[in-house]
mmCIF file of N, CA, C and O in Angstrom:
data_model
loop_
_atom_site.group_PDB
_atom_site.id
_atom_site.type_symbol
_atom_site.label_atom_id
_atom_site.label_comp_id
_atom_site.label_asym_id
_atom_site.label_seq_id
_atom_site.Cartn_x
_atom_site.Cartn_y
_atom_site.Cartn_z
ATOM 1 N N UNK A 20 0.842 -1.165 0.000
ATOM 2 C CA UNK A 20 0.000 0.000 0.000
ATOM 3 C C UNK A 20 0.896 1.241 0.000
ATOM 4 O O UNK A 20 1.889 1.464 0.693
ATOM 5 N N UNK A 21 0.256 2.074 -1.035
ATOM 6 C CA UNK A 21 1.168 3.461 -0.759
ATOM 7 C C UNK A 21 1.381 4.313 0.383
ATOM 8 O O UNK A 21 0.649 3.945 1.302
ATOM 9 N N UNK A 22 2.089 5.300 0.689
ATOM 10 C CA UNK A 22 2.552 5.760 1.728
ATOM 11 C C UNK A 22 1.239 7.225 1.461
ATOM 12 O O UNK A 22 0.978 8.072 2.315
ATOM 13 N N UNK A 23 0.644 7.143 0.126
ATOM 14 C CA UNK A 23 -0.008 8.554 -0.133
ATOM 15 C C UNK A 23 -1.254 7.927 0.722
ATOM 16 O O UNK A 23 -1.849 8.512 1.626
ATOM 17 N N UNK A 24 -1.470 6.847 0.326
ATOM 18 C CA UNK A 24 -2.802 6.405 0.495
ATOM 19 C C UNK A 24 -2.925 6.238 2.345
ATOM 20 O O UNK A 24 -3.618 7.063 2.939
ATOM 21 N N UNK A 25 -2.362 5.371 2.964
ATOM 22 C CA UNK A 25 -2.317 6.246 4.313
ATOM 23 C C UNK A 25 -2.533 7.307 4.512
ATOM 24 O O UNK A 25 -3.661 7.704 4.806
ATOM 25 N N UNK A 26 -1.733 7.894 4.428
ATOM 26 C CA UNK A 26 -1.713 9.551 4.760
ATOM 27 C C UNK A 26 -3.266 10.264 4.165
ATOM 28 O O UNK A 26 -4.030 11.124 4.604
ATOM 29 N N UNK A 27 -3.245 9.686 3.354
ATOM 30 C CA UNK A 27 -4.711 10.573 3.420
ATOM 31 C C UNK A 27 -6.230 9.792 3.871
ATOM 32 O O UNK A 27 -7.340 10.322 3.813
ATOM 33 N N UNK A 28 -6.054 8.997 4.130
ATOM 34 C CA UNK A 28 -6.961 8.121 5.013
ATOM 35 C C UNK A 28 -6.433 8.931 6.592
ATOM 36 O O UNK A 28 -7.039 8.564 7.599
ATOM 37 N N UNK A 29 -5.860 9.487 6.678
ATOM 38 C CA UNK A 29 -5.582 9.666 8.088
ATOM 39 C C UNK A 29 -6.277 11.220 8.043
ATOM 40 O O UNK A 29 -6.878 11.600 9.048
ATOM 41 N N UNK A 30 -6.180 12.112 6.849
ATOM 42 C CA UNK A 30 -6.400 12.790 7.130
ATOM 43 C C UNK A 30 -7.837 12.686 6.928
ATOM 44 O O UNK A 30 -8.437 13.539 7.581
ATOM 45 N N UNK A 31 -8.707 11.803 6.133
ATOM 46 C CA UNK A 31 -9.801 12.107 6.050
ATOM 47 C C UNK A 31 -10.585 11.862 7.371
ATOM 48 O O UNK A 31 -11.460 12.636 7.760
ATOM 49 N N UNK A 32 -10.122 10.451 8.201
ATOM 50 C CA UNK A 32 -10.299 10.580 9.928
ATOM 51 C C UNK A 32 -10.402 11.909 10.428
ATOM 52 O O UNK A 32 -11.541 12.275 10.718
ATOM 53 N N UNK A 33 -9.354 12.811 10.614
ATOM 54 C CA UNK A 33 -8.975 14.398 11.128
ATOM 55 C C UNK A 33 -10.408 15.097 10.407
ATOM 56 O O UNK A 33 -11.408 15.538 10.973
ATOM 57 N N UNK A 34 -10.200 15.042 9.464
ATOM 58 C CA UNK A 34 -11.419 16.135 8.632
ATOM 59 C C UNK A 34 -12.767 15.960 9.496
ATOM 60 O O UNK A 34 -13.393 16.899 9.988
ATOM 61 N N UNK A 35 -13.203 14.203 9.624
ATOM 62 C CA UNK A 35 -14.306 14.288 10.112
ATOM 63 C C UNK A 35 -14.232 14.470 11.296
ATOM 64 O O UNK A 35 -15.326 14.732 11.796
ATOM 65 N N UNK A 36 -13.187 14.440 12.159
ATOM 66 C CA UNK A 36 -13.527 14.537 13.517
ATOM 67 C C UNK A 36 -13.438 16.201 13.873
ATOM 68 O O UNK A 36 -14.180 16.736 14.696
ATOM 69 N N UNK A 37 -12.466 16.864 13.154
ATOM 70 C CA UNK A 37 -12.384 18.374 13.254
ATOM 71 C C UNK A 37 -13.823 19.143 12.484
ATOM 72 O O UNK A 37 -14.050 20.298 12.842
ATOM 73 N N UNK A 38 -14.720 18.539 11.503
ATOM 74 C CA UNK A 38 -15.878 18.873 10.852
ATOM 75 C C UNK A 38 -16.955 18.511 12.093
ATOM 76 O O UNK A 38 -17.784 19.361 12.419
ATOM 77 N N UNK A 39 -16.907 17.413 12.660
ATOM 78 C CA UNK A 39 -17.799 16.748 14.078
ATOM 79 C C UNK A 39 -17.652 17.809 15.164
ATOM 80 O O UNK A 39 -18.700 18.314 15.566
ATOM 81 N N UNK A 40 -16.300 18.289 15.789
ATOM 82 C CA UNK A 40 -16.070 18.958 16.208
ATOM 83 C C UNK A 40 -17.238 20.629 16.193
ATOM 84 O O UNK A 40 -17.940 21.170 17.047
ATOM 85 N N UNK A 41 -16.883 20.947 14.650
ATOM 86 C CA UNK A 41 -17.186 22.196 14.333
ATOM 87 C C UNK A 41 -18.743 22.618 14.491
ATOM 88 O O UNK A 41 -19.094 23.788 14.649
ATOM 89 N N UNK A 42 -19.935 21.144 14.408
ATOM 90 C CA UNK A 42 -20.992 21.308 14.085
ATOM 91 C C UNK A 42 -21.199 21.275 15.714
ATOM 92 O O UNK A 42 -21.892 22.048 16.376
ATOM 93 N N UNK A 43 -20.569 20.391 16.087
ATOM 94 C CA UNK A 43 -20.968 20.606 17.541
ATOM 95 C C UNK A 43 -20.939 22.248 18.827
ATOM 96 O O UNK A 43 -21.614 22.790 19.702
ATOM 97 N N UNK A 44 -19.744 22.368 18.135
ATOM 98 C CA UNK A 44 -19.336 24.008 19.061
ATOM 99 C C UNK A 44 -20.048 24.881 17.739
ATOM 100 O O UNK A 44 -20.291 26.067 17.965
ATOM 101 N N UNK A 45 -20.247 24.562 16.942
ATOM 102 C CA UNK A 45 -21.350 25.976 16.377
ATOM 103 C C UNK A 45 -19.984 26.437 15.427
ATOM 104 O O UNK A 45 -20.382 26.740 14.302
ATOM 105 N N UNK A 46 -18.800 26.548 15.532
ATOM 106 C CA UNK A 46 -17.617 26.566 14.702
ATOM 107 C C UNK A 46 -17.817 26.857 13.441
ATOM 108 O O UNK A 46 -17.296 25.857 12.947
ATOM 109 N N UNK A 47 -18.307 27.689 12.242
ATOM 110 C CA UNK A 47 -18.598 26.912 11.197
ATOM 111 C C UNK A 47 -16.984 26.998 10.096
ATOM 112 O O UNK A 47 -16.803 26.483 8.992
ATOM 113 N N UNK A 48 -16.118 27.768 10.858
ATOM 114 C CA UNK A 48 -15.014 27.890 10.745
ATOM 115 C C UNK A 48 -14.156 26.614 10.481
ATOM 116 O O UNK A 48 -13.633 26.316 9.407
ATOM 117 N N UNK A 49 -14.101 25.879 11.708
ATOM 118 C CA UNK A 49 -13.456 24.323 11.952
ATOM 119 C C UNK A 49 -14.563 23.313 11.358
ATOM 120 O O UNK A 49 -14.401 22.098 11.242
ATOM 121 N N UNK A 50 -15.244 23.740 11.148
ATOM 122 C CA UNK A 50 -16.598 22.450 10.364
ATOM 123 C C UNK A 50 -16.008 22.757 9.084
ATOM 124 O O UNK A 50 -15.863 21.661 8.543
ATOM 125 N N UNK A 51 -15.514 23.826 8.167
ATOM 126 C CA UNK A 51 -15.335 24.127 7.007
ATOM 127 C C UNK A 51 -13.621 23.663 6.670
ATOM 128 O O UNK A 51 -13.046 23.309 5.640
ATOM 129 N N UNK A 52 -13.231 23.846 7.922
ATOM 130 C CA UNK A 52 -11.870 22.870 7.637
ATOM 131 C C UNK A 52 -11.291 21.993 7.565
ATOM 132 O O UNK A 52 -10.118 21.800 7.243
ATOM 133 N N UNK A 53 -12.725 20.843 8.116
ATOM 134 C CA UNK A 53 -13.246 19.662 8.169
ATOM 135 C C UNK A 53 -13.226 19.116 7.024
ATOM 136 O O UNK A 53 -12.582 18.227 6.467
ATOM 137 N N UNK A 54 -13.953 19.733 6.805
ATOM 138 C CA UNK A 54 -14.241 19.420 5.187
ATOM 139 C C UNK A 54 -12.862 19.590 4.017
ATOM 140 O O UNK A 54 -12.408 18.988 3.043
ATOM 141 N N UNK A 55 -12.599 20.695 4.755
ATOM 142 C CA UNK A 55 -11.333 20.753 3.488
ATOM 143 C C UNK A 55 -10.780 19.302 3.959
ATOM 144 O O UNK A 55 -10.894 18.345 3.194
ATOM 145 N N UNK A 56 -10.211 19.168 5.165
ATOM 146 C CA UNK A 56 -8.898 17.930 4.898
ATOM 147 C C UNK A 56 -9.576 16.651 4.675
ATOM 148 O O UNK A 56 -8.879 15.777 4.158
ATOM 149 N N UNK A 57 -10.984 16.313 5.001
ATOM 150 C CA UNK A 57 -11.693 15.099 4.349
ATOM 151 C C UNK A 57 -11.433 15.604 2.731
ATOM 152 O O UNK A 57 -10.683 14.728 2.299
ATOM 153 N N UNK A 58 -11.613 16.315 1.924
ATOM 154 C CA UNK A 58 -11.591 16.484 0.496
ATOM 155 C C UNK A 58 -10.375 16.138 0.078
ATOM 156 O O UNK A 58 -10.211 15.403 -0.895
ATOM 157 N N UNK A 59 -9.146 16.774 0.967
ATOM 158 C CA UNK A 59 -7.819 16.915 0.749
ATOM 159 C C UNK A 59 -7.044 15.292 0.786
ATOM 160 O O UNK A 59 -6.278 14.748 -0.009
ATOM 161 N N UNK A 60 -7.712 14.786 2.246
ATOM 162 C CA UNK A 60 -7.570 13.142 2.223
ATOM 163 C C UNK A 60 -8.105 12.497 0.914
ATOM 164 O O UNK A 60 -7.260 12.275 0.046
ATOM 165 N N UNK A 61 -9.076 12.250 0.721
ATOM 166 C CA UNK A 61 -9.621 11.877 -0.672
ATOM 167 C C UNK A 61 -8.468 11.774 -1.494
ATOM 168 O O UNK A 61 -7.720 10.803 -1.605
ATOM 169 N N UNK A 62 -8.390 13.137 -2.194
ATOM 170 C CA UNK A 62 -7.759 13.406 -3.510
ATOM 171 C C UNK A 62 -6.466 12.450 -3.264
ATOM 172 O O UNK A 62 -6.126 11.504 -3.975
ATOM 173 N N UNK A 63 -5.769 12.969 -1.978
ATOM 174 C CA UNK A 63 -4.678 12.088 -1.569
ATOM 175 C C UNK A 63 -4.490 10.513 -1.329
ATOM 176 O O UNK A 63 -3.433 9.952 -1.041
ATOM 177 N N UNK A 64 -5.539 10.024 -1.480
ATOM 178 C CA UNK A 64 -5.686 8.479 -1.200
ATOM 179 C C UNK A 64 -6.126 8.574 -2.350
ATOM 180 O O UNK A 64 -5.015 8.344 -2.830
ATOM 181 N N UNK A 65 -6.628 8.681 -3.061
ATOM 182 C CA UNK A 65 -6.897 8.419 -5.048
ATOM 183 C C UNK A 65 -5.700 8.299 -5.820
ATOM 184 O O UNK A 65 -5.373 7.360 -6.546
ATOM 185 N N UNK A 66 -4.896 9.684 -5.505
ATOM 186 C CA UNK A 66 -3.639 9.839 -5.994
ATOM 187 C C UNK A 66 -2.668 8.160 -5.317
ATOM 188 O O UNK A 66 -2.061 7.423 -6.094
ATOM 189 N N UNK A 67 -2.729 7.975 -4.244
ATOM 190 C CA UNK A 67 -1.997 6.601 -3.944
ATOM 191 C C UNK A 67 -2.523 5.382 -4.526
ATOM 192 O O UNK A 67 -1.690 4.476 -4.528
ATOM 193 N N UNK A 68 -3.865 5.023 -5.114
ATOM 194 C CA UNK A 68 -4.394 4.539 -5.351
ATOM 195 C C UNK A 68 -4.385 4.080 -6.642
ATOM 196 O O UNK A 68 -4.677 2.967 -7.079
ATOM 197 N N UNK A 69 -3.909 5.354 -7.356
ATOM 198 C CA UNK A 69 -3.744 5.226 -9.065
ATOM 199 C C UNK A 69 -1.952 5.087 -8.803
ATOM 200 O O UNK A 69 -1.409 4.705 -9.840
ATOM 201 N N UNK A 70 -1.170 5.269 -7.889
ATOM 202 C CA UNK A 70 0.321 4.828 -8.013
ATOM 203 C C UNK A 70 0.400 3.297 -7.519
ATOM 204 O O UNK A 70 1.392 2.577 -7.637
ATOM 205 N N UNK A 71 -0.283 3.098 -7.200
ATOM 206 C CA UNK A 71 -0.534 1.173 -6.544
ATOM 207 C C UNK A 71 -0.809 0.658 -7.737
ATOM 208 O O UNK A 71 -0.362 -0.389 -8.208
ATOM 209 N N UNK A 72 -1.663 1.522 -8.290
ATOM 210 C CA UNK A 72 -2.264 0.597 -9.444
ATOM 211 C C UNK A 72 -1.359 0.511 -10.649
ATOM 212 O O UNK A 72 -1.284 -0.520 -11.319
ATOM 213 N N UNK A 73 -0.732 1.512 -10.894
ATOM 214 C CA UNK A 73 0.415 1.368 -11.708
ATOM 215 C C UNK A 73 1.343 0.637 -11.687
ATOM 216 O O UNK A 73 1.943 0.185 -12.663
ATOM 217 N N UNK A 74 1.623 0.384 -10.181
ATOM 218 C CA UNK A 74 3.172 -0.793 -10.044
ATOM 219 C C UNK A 74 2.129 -2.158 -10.055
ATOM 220 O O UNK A 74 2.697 -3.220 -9.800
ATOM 221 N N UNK A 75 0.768 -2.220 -10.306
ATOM 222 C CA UNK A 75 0.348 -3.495 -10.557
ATOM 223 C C UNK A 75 0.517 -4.001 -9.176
ATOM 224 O O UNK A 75 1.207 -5.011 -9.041
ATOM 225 N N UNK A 76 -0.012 -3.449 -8.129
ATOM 226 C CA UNK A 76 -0.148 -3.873 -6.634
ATOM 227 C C UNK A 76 -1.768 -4.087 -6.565
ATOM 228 O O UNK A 76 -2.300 -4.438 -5.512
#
């Protein structure tokens, strides 16, 4: 498994718990940054995902 693809599985964890966070304290600040690093995880675990798939893993 790639090292991208971790890493952004980790961040998409963070996103939702900092987005969970945000809805809860009213935040819509940290709910919106939530979201960014769940989006940011994504892209980043796709991107590892299509390099796995290339070395035929």
């Amino acid at each position: 498994m790639d090292k991208d693809r971790v890493e952004g599985s980790a961040k998409q964890v963070k996103g939702s718990i900092k987005e969970a966070a945000g809805k809860i304290t009213g935040d819509t600040k940290t709910e919106t940054e939530g979201k960014a690093d769940k989006a940011e995880g994504k892209v980043q675990n796709t991107y590892g995902g299509l390099k796995d798939s290339l070395r035929g893993k």
